[in-house]
mmCIF file of C-alpha atoms and ligand atoms in Angstrom:
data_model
loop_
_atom_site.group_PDB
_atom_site.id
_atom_site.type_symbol
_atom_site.label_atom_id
_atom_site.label_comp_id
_atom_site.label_asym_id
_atom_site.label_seq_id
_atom_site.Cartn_x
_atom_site.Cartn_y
_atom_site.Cartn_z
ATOM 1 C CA UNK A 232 -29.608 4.969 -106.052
ATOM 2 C CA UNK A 233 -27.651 7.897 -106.501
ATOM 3 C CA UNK A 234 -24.584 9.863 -104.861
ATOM 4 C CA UNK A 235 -23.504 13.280 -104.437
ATOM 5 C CA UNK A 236 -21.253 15.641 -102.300
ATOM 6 C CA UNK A 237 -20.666 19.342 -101.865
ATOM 7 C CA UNK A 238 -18.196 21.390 -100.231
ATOM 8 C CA UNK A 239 -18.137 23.295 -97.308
ATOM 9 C CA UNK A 240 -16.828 26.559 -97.265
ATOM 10 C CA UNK A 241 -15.741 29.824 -94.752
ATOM 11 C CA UNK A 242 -16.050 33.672 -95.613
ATOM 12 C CA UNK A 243 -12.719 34.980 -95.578
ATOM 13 C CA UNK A 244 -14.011 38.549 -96.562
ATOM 14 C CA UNK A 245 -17.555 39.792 -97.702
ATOM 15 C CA UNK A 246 -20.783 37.842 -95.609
ATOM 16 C CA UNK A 247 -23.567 39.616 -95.937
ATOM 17 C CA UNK A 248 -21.721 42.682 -98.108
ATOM 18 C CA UNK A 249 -22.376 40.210 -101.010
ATOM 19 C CA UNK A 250 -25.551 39.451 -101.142
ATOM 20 C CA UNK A 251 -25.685 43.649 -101.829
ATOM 21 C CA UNK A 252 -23.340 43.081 -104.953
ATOM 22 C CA UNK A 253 -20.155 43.579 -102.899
ATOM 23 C CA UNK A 254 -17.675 41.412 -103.913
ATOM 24 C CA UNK A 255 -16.575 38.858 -101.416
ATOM 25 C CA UNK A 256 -13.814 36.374 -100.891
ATOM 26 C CA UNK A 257 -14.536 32.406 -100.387
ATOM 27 C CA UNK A 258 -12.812 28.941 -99.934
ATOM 28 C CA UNK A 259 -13.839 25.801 -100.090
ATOM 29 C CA UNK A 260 -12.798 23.388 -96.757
ATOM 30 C CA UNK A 261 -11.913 19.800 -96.878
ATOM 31 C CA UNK A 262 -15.435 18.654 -95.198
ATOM 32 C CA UNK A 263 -18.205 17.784 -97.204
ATOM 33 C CA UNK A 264 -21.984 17.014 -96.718
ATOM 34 C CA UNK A 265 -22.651 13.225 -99.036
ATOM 35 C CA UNK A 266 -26.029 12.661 -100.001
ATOM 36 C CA UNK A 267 -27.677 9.212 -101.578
ATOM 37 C CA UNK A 268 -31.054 9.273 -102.513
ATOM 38 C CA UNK A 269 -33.282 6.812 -104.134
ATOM 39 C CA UNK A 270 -36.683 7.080 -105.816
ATOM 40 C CA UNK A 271 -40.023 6.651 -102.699
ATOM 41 C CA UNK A 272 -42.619 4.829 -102.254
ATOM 42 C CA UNK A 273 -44.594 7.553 -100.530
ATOM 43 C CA UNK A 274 -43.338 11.341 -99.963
ATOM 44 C CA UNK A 275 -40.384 12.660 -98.952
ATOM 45 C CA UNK A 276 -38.106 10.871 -96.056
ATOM 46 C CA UNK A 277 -34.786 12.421 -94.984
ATOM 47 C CA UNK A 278 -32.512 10.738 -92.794
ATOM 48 C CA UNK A 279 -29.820 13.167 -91.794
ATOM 49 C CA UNK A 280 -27.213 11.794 -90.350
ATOM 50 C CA UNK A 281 -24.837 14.811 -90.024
ATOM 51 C CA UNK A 282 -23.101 15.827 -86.646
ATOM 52 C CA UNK A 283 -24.891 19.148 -86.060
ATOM 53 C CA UNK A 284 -25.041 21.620 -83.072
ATOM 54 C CA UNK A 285 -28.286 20.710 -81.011
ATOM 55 C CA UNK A 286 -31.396 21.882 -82.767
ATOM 56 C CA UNK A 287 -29.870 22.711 -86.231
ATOM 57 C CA UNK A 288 -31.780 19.896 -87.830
ATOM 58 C CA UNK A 289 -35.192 20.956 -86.649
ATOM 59 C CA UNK A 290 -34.441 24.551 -87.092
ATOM 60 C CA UNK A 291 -33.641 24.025 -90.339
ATOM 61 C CA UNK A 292 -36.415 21.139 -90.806
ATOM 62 C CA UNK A 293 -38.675 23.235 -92.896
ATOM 63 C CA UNK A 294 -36.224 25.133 -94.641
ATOM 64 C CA UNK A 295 -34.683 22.362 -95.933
ATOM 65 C CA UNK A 296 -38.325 20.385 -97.144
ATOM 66 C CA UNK A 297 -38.969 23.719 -99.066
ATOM 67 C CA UNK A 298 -35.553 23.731 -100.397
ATOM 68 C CA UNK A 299 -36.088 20.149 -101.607
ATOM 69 C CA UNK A 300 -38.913 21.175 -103.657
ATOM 70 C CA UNK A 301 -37.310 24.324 -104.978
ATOM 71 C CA UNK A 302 -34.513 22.167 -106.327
ATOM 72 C CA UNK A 303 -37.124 19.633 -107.827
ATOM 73 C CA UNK A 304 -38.697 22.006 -109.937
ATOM 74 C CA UNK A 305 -35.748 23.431 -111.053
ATOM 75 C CA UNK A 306 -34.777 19.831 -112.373
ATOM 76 C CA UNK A 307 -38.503 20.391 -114.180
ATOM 77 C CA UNK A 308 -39.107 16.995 -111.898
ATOM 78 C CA UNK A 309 -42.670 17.120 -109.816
ATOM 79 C CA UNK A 310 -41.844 18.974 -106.661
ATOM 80 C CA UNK A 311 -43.828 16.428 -104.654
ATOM 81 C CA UNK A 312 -41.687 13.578 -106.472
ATOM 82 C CA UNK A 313 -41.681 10.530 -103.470
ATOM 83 C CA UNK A 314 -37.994 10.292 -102.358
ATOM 84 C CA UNK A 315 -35.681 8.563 -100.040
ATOM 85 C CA UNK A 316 -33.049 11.250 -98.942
ATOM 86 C CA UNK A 317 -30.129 10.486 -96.860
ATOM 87 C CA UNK A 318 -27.426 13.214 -95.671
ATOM 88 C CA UNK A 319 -24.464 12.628 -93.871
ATOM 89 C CA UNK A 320 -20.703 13.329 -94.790
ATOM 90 C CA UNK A 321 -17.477 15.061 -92.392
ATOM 91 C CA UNK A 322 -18.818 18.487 -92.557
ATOM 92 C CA UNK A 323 -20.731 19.410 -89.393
ATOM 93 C CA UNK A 324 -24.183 20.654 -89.312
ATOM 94 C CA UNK A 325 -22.712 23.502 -87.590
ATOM 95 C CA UNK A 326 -24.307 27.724 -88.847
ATOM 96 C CA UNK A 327 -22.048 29.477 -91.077
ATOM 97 C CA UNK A 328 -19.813 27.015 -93.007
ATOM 98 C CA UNK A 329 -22.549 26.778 -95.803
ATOM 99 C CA UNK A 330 -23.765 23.566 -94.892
ATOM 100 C CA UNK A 331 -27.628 24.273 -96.705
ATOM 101 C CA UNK A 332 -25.777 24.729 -99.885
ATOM 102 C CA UNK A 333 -23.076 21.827 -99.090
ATOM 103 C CA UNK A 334 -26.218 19.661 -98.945
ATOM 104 C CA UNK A 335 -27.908 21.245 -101.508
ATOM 105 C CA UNK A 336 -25.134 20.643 -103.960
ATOM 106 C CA UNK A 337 -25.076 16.879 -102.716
ATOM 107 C CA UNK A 338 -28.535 16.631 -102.982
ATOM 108 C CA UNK A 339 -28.778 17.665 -106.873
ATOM 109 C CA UNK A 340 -25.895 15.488 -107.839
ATOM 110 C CA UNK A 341 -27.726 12.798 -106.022
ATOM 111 C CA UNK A 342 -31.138 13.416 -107.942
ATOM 112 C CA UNK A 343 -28.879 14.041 -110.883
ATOM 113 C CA UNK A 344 -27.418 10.859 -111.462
ATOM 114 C CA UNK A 345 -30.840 8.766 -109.646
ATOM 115 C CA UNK A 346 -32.708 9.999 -112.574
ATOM 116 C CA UNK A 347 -30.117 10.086 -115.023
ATOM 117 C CA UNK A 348 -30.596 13.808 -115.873
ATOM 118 C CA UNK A 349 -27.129 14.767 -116.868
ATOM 119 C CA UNK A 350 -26.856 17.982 -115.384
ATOM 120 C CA UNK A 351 -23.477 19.969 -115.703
ATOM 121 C CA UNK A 352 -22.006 21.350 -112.688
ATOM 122 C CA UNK A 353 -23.232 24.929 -114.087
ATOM 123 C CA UNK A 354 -26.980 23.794 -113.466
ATOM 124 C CA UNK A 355 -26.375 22.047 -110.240
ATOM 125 C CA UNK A 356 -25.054 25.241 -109.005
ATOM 126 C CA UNK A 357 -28.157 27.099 -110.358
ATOM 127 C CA UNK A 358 -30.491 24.615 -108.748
ATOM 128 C CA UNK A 359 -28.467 24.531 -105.348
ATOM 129 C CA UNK A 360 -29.142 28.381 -105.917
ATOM 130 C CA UNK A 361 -32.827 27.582 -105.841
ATOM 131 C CA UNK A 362 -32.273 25.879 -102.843
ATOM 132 C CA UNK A 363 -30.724 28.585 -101.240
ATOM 133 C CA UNK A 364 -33.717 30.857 -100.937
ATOM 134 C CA UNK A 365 -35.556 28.711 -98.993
ATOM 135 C CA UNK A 366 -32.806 29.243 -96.628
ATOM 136 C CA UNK A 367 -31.246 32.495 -96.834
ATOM 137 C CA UNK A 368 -34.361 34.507 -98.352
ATOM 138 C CA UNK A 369 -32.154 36.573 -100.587
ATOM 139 C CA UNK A 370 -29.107 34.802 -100.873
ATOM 140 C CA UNK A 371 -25.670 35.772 -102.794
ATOM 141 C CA UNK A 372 -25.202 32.655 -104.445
ATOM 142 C CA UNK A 373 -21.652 32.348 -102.478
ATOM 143 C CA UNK A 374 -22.406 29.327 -100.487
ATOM 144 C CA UNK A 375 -23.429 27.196 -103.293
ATOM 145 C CA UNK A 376 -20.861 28.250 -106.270
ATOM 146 C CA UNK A 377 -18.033 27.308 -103.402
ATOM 147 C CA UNK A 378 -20.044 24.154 -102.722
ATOM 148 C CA UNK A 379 -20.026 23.288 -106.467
ATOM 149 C CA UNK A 380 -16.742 24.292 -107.265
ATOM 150 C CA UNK A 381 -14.717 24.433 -104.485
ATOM 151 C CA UNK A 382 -11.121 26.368 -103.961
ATOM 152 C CA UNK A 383 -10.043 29.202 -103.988
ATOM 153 C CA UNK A 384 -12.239 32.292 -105.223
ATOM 154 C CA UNK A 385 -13.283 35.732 -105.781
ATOM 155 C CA UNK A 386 -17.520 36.527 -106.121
ATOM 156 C CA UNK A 387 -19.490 39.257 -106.786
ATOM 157 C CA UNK A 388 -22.900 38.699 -107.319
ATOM 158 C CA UNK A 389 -24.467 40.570 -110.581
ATOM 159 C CA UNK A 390 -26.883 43.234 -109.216
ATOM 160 C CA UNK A 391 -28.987 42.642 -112.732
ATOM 161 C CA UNK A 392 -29.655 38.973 -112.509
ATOM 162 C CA UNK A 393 -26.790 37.921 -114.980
ATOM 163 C CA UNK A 394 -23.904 35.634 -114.176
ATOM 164 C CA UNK A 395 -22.164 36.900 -111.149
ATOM 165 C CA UNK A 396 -18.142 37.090 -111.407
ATOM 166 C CA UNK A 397 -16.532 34.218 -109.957
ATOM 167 C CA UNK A 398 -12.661 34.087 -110.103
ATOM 168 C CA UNK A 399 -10.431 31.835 -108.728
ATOM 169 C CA UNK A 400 -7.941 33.088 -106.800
ATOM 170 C CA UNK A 401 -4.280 31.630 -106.430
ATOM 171 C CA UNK A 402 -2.246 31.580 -103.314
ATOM 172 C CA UNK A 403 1.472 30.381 -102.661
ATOM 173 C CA UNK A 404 0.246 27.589 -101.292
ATOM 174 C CA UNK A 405 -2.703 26.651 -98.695
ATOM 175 C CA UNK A 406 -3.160 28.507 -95.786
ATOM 176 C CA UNK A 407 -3.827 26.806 -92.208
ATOM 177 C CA UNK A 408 -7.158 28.146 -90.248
ATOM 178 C CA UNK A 409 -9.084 27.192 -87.602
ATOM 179 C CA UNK A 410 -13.060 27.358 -86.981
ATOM 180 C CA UNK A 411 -14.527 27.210 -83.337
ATOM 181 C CA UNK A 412 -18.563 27.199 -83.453
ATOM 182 C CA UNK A 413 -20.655 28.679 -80.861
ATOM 183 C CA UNK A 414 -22.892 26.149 -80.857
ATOM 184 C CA UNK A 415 -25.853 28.617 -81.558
ATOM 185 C CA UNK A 416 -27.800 27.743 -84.553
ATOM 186 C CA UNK A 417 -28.409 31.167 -86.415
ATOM 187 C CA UNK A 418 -31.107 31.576 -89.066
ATOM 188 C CA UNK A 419 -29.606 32.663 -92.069
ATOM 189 C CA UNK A 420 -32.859 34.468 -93.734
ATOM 190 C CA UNK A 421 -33.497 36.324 -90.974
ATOM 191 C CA UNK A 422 -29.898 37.242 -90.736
ATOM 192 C CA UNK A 423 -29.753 38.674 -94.093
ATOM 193 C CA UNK A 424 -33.424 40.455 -93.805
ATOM 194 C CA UNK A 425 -32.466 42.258 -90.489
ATOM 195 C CA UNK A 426 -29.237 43.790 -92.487
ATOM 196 C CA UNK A 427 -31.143 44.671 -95.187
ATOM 197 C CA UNK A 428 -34.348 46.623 -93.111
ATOM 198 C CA UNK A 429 -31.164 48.187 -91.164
ATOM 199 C CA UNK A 430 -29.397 49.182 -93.924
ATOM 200 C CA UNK A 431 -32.643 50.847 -95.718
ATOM 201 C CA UNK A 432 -33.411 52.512 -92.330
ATOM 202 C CA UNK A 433 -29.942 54.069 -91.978
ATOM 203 C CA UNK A 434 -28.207 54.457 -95.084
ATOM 204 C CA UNK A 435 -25.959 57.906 -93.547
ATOM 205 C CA UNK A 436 -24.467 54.717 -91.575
ATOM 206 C CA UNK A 437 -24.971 51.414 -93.654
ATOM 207 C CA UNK A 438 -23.576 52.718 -97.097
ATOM 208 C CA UNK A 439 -19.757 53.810 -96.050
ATOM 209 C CA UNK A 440 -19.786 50.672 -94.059
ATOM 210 C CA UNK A 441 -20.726 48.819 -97.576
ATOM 211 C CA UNK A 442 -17.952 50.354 -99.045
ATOM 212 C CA UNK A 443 -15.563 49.867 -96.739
ATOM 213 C CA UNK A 444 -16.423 46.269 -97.069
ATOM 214 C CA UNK A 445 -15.815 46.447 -100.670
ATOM 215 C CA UNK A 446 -12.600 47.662 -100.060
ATOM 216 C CA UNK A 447 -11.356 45.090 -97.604
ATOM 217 C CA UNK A 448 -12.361 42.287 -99.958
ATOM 218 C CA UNK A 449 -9.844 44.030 -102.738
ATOM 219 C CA UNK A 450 -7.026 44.667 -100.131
ATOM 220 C CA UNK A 451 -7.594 40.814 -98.765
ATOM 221 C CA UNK A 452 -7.322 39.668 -102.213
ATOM 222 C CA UNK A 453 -3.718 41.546 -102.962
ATOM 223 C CA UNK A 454 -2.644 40.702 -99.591
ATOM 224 C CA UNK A 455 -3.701 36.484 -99.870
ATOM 225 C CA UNK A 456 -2.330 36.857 -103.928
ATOM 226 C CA UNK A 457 0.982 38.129 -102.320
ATOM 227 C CA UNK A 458 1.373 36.017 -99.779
ATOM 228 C CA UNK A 459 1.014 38.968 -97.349
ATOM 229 C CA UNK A 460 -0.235 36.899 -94.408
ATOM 230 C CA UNK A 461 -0.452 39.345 -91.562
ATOM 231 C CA UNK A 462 -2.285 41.933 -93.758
ATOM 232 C CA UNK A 463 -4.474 39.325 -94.618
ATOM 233 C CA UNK A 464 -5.327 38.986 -90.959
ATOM 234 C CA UNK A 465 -5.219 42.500 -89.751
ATOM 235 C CA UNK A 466 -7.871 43.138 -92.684
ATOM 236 C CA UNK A 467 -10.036 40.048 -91.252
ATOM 237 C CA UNK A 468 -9.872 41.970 -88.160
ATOM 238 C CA UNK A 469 -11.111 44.860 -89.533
ATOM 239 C CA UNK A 470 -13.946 42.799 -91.372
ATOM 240 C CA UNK A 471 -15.029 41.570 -88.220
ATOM 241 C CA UNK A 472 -15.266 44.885 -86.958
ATOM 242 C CA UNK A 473 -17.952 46.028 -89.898
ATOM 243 C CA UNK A 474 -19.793 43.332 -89.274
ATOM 244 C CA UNK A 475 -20.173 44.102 -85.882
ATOM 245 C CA UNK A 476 -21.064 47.507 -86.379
ATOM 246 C CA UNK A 477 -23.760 46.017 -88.947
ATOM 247 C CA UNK A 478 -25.378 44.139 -86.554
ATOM 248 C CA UNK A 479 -24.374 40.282 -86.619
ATOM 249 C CA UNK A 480 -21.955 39.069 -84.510
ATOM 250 C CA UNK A 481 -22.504 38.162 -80.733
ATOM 251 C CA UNK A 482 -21.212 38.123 -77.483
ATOM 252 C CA UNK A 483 -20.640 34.652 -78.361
ATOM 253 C CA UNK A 484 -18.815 35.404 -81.531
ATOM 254 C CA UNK A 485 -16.829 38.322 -80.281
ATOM 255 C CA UNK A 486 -15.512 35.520 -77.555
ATOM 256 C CA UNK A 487 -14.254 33.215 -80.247
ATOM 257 C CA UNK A 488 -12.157 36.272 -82.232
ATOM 258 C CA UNK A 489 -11.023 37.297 -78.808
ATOM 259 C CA UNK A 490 -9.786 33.681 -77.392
ATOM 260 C CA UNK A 491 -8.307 33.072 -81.171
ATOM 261 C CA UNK A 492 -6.256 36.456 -81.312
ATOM 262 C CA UNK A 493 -5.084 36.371 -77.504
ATOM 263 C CA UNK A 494 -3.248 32.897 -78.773
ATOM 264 C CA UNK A 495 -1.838 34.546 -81.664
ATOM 265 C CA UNK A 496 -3.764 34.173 -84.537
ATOM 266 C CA UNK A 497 -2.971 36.611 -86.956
ATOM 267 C CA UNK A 498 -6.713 37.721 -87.426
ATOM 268 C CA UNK A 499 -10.019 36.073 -86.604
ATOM 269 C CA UNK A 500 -13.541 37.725 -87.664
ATOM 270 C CA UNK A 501 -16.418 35.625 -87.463
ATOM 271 C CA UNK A 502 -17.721 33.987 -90.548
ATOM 272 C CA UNK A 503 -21.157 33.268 -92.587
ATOM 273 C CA UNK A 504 -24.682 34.808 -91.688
ATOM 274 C CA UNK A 505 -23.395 35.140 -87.660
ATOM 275 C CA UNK A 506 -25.695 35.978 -84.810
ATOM 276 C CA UNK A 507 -24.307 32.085 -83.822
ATOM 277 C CA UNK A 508 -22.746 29.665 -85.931
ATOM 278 C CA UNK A 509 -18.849 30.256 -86.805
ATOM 279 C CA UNK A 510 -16.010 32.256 -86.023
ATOM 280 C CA UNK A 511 -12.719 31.702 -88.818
ATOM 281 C CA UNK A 512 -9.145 32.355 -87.381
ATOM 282 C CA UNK A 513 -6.150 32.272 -89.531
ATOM 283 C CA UNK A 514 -3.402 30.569 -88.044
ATOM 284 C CA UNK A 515 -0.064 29.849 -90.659
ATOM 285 C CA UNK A 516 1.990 27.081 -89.543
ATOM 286 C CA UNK A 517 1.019 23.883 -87.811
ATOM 287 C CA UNK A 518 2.163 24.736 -84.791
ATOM 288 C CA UNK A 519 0.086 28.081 -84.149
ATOM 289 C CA UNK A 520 -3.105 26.302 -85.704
ATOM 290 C CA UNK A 521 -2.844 23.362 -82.857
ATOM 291 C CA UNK A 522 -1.988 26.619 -80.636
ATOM 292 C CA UNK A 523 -5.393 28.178 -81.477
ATOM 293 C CA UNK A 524 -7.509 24.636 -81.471
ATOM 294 C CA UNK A 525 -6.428 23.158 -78.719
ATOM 295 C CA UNK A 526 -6.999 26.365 -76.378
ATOM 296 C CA UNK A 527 -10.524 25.710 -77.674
ATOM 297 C CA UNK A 528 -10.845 22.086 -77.392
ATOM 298 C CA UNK A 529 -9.498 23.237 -74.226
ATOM 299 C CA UNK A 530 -12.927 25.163 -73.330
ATOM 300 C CA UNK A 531 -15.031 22.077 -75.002
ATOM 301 C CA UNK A 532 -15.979 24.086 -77.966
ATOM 302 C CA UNK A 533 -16.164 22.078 -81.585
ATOM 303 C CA UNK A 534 -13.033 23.056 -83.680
ATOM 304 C CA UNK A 535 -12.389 22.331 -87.398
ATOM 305 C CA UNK A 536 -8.600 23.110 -87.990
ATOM 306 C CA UNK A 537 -8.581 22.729 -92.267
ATOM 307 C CA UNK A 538 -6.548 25.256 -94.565
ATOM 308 C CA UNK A 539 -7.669 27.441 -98.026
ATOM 309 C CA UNK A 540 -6.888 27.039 -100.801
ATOM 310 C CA UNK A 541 -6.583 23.728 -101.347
ATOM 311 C CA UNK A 542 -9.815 21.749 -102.621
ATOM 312 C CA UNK A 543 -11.309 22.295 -105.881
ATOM 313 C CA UNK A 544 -12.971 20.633 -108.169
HETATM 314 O O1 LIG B 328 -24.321 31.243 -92.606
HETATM 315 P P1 LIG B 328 -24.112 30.685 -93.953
HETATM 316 O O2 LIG B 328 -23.080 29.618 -94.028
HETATM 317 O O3 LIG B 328 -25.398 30.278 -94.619
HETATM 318 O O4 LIG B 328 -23.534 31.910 -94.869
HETATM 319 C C1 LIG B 328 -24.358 33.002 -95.216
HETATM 320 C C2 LIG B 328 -23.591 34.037 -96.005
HETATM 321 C C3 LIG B 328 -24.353 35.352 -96.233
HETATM 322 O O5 LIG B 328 -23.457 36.254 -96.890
HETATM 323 C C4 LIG B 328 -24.784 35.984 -94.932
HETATM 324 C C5 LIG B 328 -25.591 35.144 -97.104
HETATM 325 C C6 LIG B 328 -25.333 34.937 -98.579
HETATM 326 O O6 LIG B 328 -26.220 34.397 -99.261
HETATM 327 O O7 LIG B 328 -24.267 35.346 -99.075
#
């Protein structure tokens, strides 16, 4: 039998800019996605166990067989190896806080130590990678280094297929937040493919918007190194604005930032692949994070109140 855990993780800056080779800002969250799995007798049998919202499991059902395999062969294991897969862990099945690659991650380590394969963290990362295609299509490689690694941290994917840039960022100290999901499962791959047909349809509009994006995620970075919190928010604002103008937030979504900033948080934007899933609010202080939750709670909507910049591994 074998263990493993990954992180999950919100977009403070950068979804779907990043997967173009914008760079994009990242943090790991204290809830994690476990994994045990044991060698089969016949197959592959996954018992997830996860809270999700209703349907993620079976939406994802397929996605998450093929991702199996990707990550099999990547271990140069048969990709039809018979296994005994079970998921669980305090990080909610929920779209947009990376759980594919928080599972992925957990999944790896778990098929790392089961078959003794002494696989650094740098590998697991790259086969969690693997993993991600068969969810996202074309994906950055965000989810799954902040899964691996957790904290803090600066990415920029390399637009040549060499290591991207990952740099951990320091902050004063950790930051309180607060996520509300929709409760809409979003598909990630189709997410990302309807930005990229958009933006090759329309570049007079899609590539100022990409480089505004780019320079948000620089400006968020000085504002989080100096501890400038409002800026910090006002820029998430204006994130949440691009994204909307790119196509992937919701009516849904657009609730969520409005609720969050009505009760004073200092900036929400919505966070991940959207279309569903997650919106992120960032809410200093104790008091104006239980502010922001509870007027959610409040509604019956799933909350997460966690901070950034704390876990890492
Ligand atoms: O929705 P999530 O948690 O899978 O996040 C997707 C983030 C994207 O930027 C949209 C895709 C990617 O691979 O970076």
């Amino acid at each position: 039998m074998g263990k493993g855990s990954g992180y999950g993780k919100v977009i403070l800056f950068g979804e779907h800019f990043v997967v173009h080779g914008v760079a994009g800002i990242v943090s790991a969250i204290d809830s994690s996605t476990d994994a045990i799995v044991s060698k089969g007798e016949s197959g592959l049998v996954v018992k997830d166990d996860r809270k999700t919202a209703k349907g993620y499991s079976e939406e994802k059902r397929l996605q998450q067989i093929e991702s199996i395999e990707r990550m099999l062969k990547a271990m140069d294991l048969d990709p039809k190896l018979p296994l005994d897969i079970w998921i669980g862990g305090s990080l909610p099945g929920f779209s947009g806080l990376g759980a594919s690659a928080a599972s992925s991650v957990a999944i790896a380590r778990a098929i790392n130590e089961e078959f003794g394969l002494n696989l650094s963290n740098e590998k697991i990362n790259q086969v969690a990678y693997e993993a991600e295609i068969a969810y996202a299509g074309n994906p950055s490689g965000i989810d799954n280094t902040a899964a691996t690694y957790g904290g803090l941290m600066w990415f920029k994917k390399d637009s040549t297929g060499g290591p991207d840039l990952v740099e951990r960022l320091k902050i004063q100290m950790p930051i309180e937040i607060v996520i509300c999901s929709t409760g809409k499962v979003a598909n990630t791959k189709a997410m990302v493919e309807g930005v990229a047909e958009r933006k090759k349809a329309n570049p007079a509009k899609y590539e100022p918007l990409f480089s505004q994006a780019g320079d948000l995620t620089v400006a968020g970075r000085s504002a989080l190194e100096a501890g400038k919190l409002e800026k910090v928010g006002e820029l998430m604002n204006e994130n949440h604005r691009i994204l909307q103008e790119i196509g992937v937030s919701s009516v849904e979504l657009d609730y969520l930032v409005d609720v969050a900033r009505k009760q004073g948080a200092i900036g929400a934007k919505l966070t991940g692949g959207g279309g569903g899933g997650c919106m992120v609010a960032l809410t200093p202080g104790k008091d104006l994070q239980e502010k922001v939750a509870n007027a959610f709670r409040a509604e019956g909507l799933e909350v997460l109140a966690t901070k950034i910049g704390v876990i890492a591994r």
